[in-house]
């Protein structure tokens, strides 16, 4: 049992050990003697809103992709899997909210182990699922005459088993070393769920590879894949632009091709066909009729923006929590002077959990075909239909 740092917004506790010497423990989800205790209601409200929004958006997208058989493609199956993992990630919100309200950890050691393990595991699987989606999209778009990386039930199931197994094993240290610890605060005992590493070097051996394997590598892979998609279309349009009697391919794709704004193939990897119409200069002049080179359509520009948004959103949504992990690592080395507070960590967690709501929008609901599917879904609901009439 150790003591806490005195003052308000207490988020660090200390003890002394023969092997470790002086040690600092960050409270993560618990915070004591808050300078503005009313902020806990804001935090709880944010967490509940994020959870409900994630449940609604992901459930709607899952139903839309399942109902229409034309949308039963491997890429969409990966998106459904992403939605399920996002729901799992958002399900941690009530437990975080409970810890903010009770301050001292009251949910027991099992929840302490399980909650932190589930948070880390679902976040890791989410990132690598987005990597798989980018790989599959790139494969079937850039190489339309070759089958994608996932081309059968066994390959799909095997891929997910590998992802969950590898990520699950890698996150085991989080589940093992997050433990309950009791400290003294102003004469009273308080309990926190904190990370207790078995050795000094253990924190570095886990933290540094985590930043590389769960952020840097996925970001690079996603960026490269979507750049290849963009480059393929840009090169194709530039090549066809030199021929005045040919139309240019639309990167928005056919709406009947399976529901993706990004041009893609189904299980047979159909080729993206050029537009049936050509923009020409109809005005006659003394110099004769000239063909006007077609430009990007509004849908084409929108799809390019979506590709950019997927990369930027990944970077923005996951960078803060990675920075927070590093800051906790270095801030905890000081035995007395600390900068971070628990509400900083919870604020970053709320922002990261928003990714569970952003993903179904970026990967599904921005697509016109999927939005049409949403309309059909609500029209098929008897209560909604009677309400609209």
Coordinates of C-alpha atoms in Angstrom, one line a residue:
X1 CA 0.0 0.0 0.0
X2 CA 1.3 3.4 -0.9
X3 CA 0.3 7.1 -0.8
X4 CA -1.2 9.5 -3.2
X5 CA 0.1 12.8 -4.5
X6 CA -1.6 15.5 -2.5
X7 CA -3.8 18.2 -4.1
X8 CA -6.8 18.2 -6.5
X9 CA -7.5 15.9 -9.5
X10 CA -5.4 13.1 -7.9
X11 CA -4.4 10.7 -10.7
X12 CA -1.0 9.3 -9.5
X13 CA -0.1 7.1 -6.5
X14 CA 3.3 6.1 -5.3
X15 CA 5.0 3.3 -3.4
X16 CA 8.5 2.0 -2.8
X17 CA 9.8 -1.4 -3.6
X18 CA 13.1 -3.1 -3.0
X19 CA 13.3 -4.3 -6.6
X20 CA 11.8 -1.2 -8.3
X21 CA 12.6 1.6 -5.8
X22 CA 10.2 4.5 -6.0
X23 CA 7.3 3.8 -8.3
X24 CA 4.4 5.8 -9.7
X25 CA 1.0 4.4 -10.7
X26 CA -1.4 6.2 -13.0
X27 CA -5.0 5.8 -12.0
X28 CA -6.3 5.7 -15.7
X29 CA -10.1 5.7 -15.1
X30 CA -10.3 6.9 -11.5
X31 CA -9.7 10.4 -10.3
X32 CA -10.0 11.8 -6.8
X33 CA -10.5 15.2 -5.2
X34 CA -11.6 16.7 -8.5
X35 CA -11.4 20.5 -8.7
X36 CA -14.5 20.5 -10.8
X37 CA -16.5 17.4 -9.8
X38 CA -19.5 18.5 -12.0
X39 CA -17.5 17.6 -15.1
X40 CA -18.1 13.9 -14.3
X41 CA -21.7 14.4 -15.6
X42 CA -20.3 15.7 -18.9
X43 CA -18.0 12.8 -19.2
X44 CA -20.8 10.3 -18.5
X45 CA -23.1 12.0 -21.0
X46 CA -20.4 11.9 -23.7
X47 CA -19.7 8.2 -23.1
X48 CA -23.4 7.2 -23.3
X49 CA -24.0 9.3 -26.4
X50 CA -21.0 7.8 -28.1
X51 CA -22.1 4.3 -27.2
X52 CA -25.7 4.8 -28.5
X53 CA -24.5 6.5 -31.7
X54 CA -22.0 3.6 -32.4
X55 CA -24.7 1.0 -31.8
X56 CA -27.2 2.7 -34.1
X57 CA -24.9 3.6 -37.0
X58 CA -23.1 0.2 -37.0
X59 CA -26.3 -1.8 -36.6
X60 CA -27.9 0.1 -39.5
X61 CA -25.0 -0.5 -41.8
X62 CA -24.9 -4.2 -40.9
X63 CA -28.6 -4.6 -41.7
X64 CA -28.2 -2.7 -45.0
X65 CA -25.2 -4.9 -46.2
X66 CA -26.9 -8.1 -45.1
X67 CA -30.4 -7.5 -46.6
X68 CA -29.2 -7.0 -50.2
X69 CA -27.6 -10.1 -51.8
X70 CA -25.8 -7.9 -54.3
X71 CA -23.8 -6.5 -51.5
X72 CA -22.6 -9.8 -50.3
X73 CA -18.9 -9.3 -51.3
X74 CA -15.8 -10.0 -49.3
X75 CA -15.0 -6.3 -48.8
X76 CA -18.5 -5.8 -47.4
X77 CA -18.1 -8.8 -45.2
X78 CA -14.9 -7.1 -43.8
X79 CA -16.9 -4.0 -43.3
X80 CA -19.6 -5.9 -41.3
X81 CA -16.8 -7.4 -39.2
X82 CA -15.5 -3.9 -38.6
X83 CA -18.9 -2.8 -37.5
X84 CA -19.1 -5.7 -35.0
X85 CA -15.7 -4.8 -33.5
X86 CA -16.7 -1.2 -33.3
X87 CA -19.8 -2.2 -31.3
X88 CA -17.5 -4.2 -29.0
X89 CA -15.2 -1.2 -28.6
X90 CA -18.1 1.1 -27.8
X91 CA -19.5 -1.4 -25.2
X92 CA -16.7 -0.3 -22.9
X93 CA -18.3 3.1 -22.4
X94 CA -20.6 2.1 -19.5
X95 CA -17.7 0.7 -17.5
X96 CA -15.6 3.8 -18.0
X97 CA -18.6 5.9 -17.0
X98 CA -19.1 3.8 -13.8
X99 CA -15.4 4.3 -12.8
X100 CA -15.7 8.1 -13.3
X101 CA -18.8 8.2 -11.0
X102 CA -17.5 5.9 -8.2
X103 CA -13.9 7.3 -8.4
X104 CA -12.5 4.4 -6.4
X105 CA -12.6 1.2 -8.4
X106 CA -15.5 -0.9 -7.2
X107 CA -16.0 -3.4 -10.1
X108 CA -13.6 -6.0 -8.9
X109 CA -10.3 -7.4 -10.3
X110 CA -12.1 -9.4 -13.0
X111 CA -13.5 -6.3 -14.7
X112 CA -10.2 -4.6 -14.2
X113 CA -8.4 -7.3 -16.2
X114 CA -11.2 -7.8 -18.7
X115 CA -12.1 -4.2 -19.5
X116 CA -8.6 -3.1 -20.3
X117 CA -7.9 -6.3 -22.3
X118 CA -11.1 -5.9 -24.3
X119 CA -10.4 -2.2 -24.9
X120 CA -6.9 -2.9 -26.2
X121 CA -7.9 -6.0 -28.2
X122 CA -10.9 -4.4 -29.9
X123 CA -8.9 -1.3 -30.8
X124 CA -6.1 -3.4 -32.3
X125 CA -8.5 -5.6 -34.3
X126 CA -10.3 -2.5 -35.5
X127 CA -7.1 -1.0 -36.9
X128 CA -6.0 -4.3 -38.6
X129 CA -9.5 -4.8 -40.1
X130 CA -9.2 -1.4 -41.7
X131 CA -5.9 -2.6 -43.1
X132 CA -7.5 -5.7 -44.5
X133 CA -10.2 -3.6 -46.2
X134 CA -7.6 -1.4 -47.8
X135 CA -5.7 -4.4 -49.1
X136 CA -8.8 -6.1 -50.5
X137 CA -10.0 -2.9 -52.2
X138 CA -6.6 -2.3 -53.7
X139 CA -6.3 -5.8 -54.9
X140 CA -9.6 -6.0 -56.8
X141 CA -9.4 -2.5 -58.1
X142 CA -5.8 -2.2 -59.2
X143 CA -5.7 -5.8 -60.5
X144 CA -9.3 -6.4 -61.6
X145 CA -8.5 -9.5 -63.6
X146 CA -7.0 -11.3 -60.6
X147 CA -8.9 -12.6 -57.7
X148 CA -8.6 -10.6 -54.4
X149 CA -6.7 -11.7 -51.4
X150 CA -9.9 -13.1 -49.9
X151 CA -11.7 -15.4 -52.4
X152 CA -13.5 -18.0 -50.4
X153 CA -15.1 -18.9 -47.1
X154 CA -12.0 -20.6 -45.7
X155 CA -9.8 -17.7 -46.6
X156 CA -12.1 -15.2 -45.0
X157 CA -12.6 -17.2 -41.8
X158 CA -8.9 -18.1 -41.7
X159 CA -7.9 -14.4 -42.1
X160 CA -10.1 -13.3 -39.2
X161 CA -8.9 -16.2 -37.0
X162 CA -5.3 -15.1 -37.6
X163 CA -6.1 -11.5 -36.9
X164 CA -8.0 -12.2 -33.7
X165 CA -5.4 -14.8 -32.5
X166 CA -2.3 -12.7 -33.1
X167 CA -3.9 -9.5 -31.7
X168 CA -5.3 -11.5 -28.7
X169 CA -2.0 -13.0 -27.8
X170 CA -0.2 -9.7 -28.2
X171 CA -2.7 -8.0 -25.8
X172 CA -2.3 -10.6 -23.1
X173 CA 0.1 -8.5 -21.1
X174 CA -2.5 -5.8 -20.7
X175 CA -5.0 -8.3 -19.3
X176 CA -2.4 -9.8 -17.0
X177 CA -0.8 -6.7 -15.6
X178 CA -3.7 -4.4 -15.1
X179 CA -4.5 -5.0 -11.5
X180 CA -6.3 -3.5 -8.5
X181 CA -4.0 -1.6 -6.2
X182 CA -5.0 0.0 -2.8
X183 CA -3.5 3.3 -1.7
X184 CA -4.0 5.8 1.1
X185 CA -5.6 9.1 0.3
X186 CA -6.2 11.6 3.1
X187 CA -6.4 8.9 5.7
X188 CA -8.8 6.7 3.6
X189 CA -8.1 3.7 1.4
X190 CA -8.9 3.9 -2.3
X191 CA -8.6 1.3 -5.0
X192 CA -7.5 2.0 -8.5
X193 CA -7.2 -0.3 -11.6
X194 CA -3.7 0.4 -12.8
X195 CA -0.9 -1.1 -14.8
X196 CA 1.7 -3.0 -12.7
X197 CA 4.6 -4.2 -14.8
X198 CA 6.7 -7.1 -13.4
X199 CA 9.9 -5.4 -14.4
X200 CA 11.1 -1.9 -15.4
X201 CA 12.0 -2.8 -18.9
X202 CA 8.7 -4.6 -19.5
X203 CA 6.8 -1.3 -20.1
X204 CA 9.2 -0.3 -22.9
X205 CA 9.1 -3.8 -24.4
X206 CA 5.4 -3.5 -24.8
X207 CA 4.8 0.2 -25.4
X208 CA 7.3 0.8 -28.3
X209 CA 6.2 -2.3 -30.3
X210 CA 2.6 -1.3 -29.7
X211 CA 3.1 2.1 -31.4
X212 CA 4.7 0.4 -34.3
X213 CA 2.4 -2.6 -34.8
X214 CA -0.9 -0.9 -34.1
X215 CA -0.4 2.5 -35.5
X216 CA 2.7 3.1 -37.7
X217 CA 2.5 0.0 -39.8
X218 CA -1.3 0.1 -40.3
X219 CA -1.2 3.8 -41.3
X220 CA 1.6 3.1 -43.8
X221 CA -0.2 0.1 -45.3
X222 CA -3.6 1.9 -45.6
X223 CA -1.9 5.0 -47.1
X224 CA 0.0 3.0 -49.7
X225 CA -3.0 0.9 -50.7
X226 CA -5.3 3.9 -51.2
X227 CA -2.6 5.8 -53.0
X228 CA -2.3 2.9 -55.5
X229 CA -6.1 3.1 -56.0
X230 CA -6.0 6.8 -56.7
X231 CA -2.9 6.5 -58.9
X232 CA -4.5 3.8 -61.0
X233 CA -7.5 5.9 -61.8
X234 CA -5.4 9.0 -62.3
X235 CA -3.2 7.2 -64.8
X236 CA -6.1 5.6 -66.6
X237 CA -7.8 8.9 -67.0
X238 CA -4.6 10.6 -68.2
X239 CA -4.1 7.8 -70.8
X240 CA -7.7 8.0 -72.1
X241 CA -7.6 11.7 -72.1
X242 CA -5.2 11.6 -75.1
X243 CA -7.8 9.9 -77.2
X244 CA -10.5 12.4 -78.2
X245 CA -13.0 9.7 -79.2
X246 CA -13.1 7.8 -75.9
X247 CA -14.9 8.5 -72.8
X248 CA -13.1 8.5 -69.4
X249 CA -13.8 5.9 -66.7
X250 CA -15.7 7.1 -63.7
X251 CA -14.0 6.2 -60.4
X252 CA -17.3 6.4 -58.7
X253 CA -18.3 3.1 -60.3
X254 CA -21.7 1.7 -61.2
X255 CA -24.3 1.9 -58.5
X256 CA -25.3 -1.7 -59.1
X257 CA -21.8 -3.0 -58.5
X258 CA -22.2 -3.9 -54.9
X259 CA -22.5 -0.7 -53.0
X260 CA -19.1 0.8 -52.9
X261 CA -18.3 4.3 -53.9
X262 CA -14.8 3.2 -54.7
X263 CA -15.0 1.1 -57.9
X264 CA -14.7 -2.5 -57.0
X265 CA -15.6 -5.9 -58.3
X266 CA -17.7 -8.7 -56.9
X267 CA -16.6 -12.2 -56.5
X268 CA -15.9 -12.4 -60.2
X269 CA -14.0 -9.1 -60.1
X270 CA -15.9 -7.4 -62.9
X271 CA -14.0 -4.7 -64.8
X272 CA -14.9 -1.0 -64.4
X273 CA -16.4 0.1 -67.7
X274 CA -16.1 3.6 -69.2
X275 CA -19.0 6.0 -69.2
X276 CA -21.5 5.6 -72.0
X277 CA -21.5 9.3 -72.7
X278 CA -18.8 11.7 -73.7
X279 CA -18.7 15.4 -73.0
X280 CA -18.0 17.2 -76.2
X281 CA -17.9 20.8 -77.4
X282 CA -21.1 21.2 -79.4
X283 CA -20.5 24.8 -80.3
X284 CA -19.5 25.1 -84.0
X285 CA -16.7 27.4 -84.9
X286 CA -14.6 28.3 -88.0
X287 CA -11.9 26.0 -86.7
X288 CA -14.2 22.9 -86.7
X289 CA -15.6 20.8 -84.0
X290 CA -13.2 20.0 -81.2
X291 CA -13.6 17.4 -78.5
X292 CA -13.5 18.8 -75.0
X293 CA -11.6 16.6 -72.6
X294 CA -13.9 15.4 -69.9
X295 CA -13.1 16.4 -66.4
X296 CA -13.7 14.7 -63.1
X297 CA -17.4 14.4 -62.2
X298 CA -18.8 15.4 -58.9
X299 CA -19.0 11.8 -57.8
X300 CA -15.4 11.2 -58.9
X301 CA -14.1 14.1 -56.8
X302 CA -16.2 12.9 -53.9
X303 CA -14.8 9.4 -54.0
X304 CA -11.2 10.8 -54.1
X305 CA -12.1 12.8 -51.0
X306 CA -13.4 9.7 -49.3
X307 CA -10.1 7.9 -50.0
X308 CA -8.2 10.8 -48.5
X309 CA -10.7 11.0 -45.6
X310 CA -10.1 7.3 -44.7
X311 CA -6.4 7.9 -44.3
X312 CA -6.7 11.2 -42.5
X313 CA -9.4 9.9 -40.2
X314 CA -7.3 6.9 -39.2
X315 CA -4.4 9.3 -38.4
X316 CA -6.5 11.8 -36.5
X317 CA -8.6 9.3 -34.5
X318 CA -5.8 7.1 -33.3
X319 CA -2.8 9.5 -33.0
X320 CA -4.0 11.0 -29.7
X321 CA -4.3 7.7 -27.8
X322 CA -0.9 6.7 -29.0
X323 CA 0.6 10.0 -27.9
X324 CA -1.2 9.5 -24.5
X325 CA 0.4 6.1 -24.1
X326 CA 3.8 7.6 -24.6
X327 CA 3.1 10.5 -22.3
X328 CA 1.9 8.2 -19.5
X329 CA 5.1 6.2 -20.0
X330 CA 7.4 9.2 -19.5
X331 CA 5.3 11.2 -17.1
X332 CA 5.2 8.2 -14.7
X333 CA 9.0 8.1 -14.4
X334 CA 8.8 11.2 -12.2
X335 CA 8.1 10.2 -8.6
X336 CA 6.6 13.5 -7.5
X337 CA 6.0 16.0 -10.3
X338 CA 3.3 14.8 -12.7
X339 CA 1.6 16.7 -15.5
X340 CA -1.1 14.2 -16.7
X341 CA -4.5 13.8 -15.1
X342 CA -7.0 11.1 -15.4
X343 CA -9.5 13.4 -17.2
X344 CA -6.9 13.9 -19.9
X345 CA -6.8 10.1 -20.5
X346 CA -10.6 9.8 -20.4
X347 CA -11.0 12.7 -22.8
X348 CA -8.6 11.0 -25.3
X349 CA -10.5 7.8 -24.8
X350 CA -13.8 9.5 -25.6
X351 CA -12.3 10.9 -28.8
X352 CA -10.9 7.5 -29.7
X353 CA -14.3 5.8 -29.1
X354 CA -15.8 8.2 -31.5
X355 CA -14.0 6.1 -34.2
X356 CA -16.7 3.5 -33.6
X357 CA -19.2 6.0 -34.9
X358 CA -17.1 7.5 -37.6
X359 CA -16.1 4.1 -39.2
X360 CA -19.7 3.1 -40.4
X361 CA -20.1 6.6 -41.9
X362 CA -16.8 6.6 -43.8
X363 CA -17.0 2.9 -44.9
X364 CA -20.6 2.7 -45.6
X365 CA -23.1 5.5 -45.1
X366 CA -21.3 8.0 -47.3
X367 CA -22.0 5.7 -50.2
X368 CA -25.1 6.6 -52.2
X369 CA -26.1 3.0 -52.7
X370 CA -25.9 2.3 -49.0
X371 CA -27.9 5.4 -48.2
X372 CA -30.5 4.1 -50.6
X373 CA -30.4 0.9 -48.7
X374 CA -31.0 2.8 -45.5
X375 CA -34.1 4.3 -47.0
X376 CA -35.4 0.9 -48.1
X377 CA -34.7 -0.4 -44.6
X378 CA -36.8 2.2 -43.0
X379 CA -39.5 1.9 -45.6
X380 CA -39.7 -1.8 -45.0
X381 CA -40.3 -1.1 -41.3
X382 CA -44.1 -1.2 -40.7
X383 CA -44.0 1.4 -37.9
X384 CA -41.8 3.7 -39.9
X385 CA -44.0 3.4 -43.0
X386 CA -47.2 4.1 -41.1
X387 CA -45.5 7.1 -39.4
X388 CA -44.3 8.5 -42.8
X389 CA -47.8 8.1 -44.3

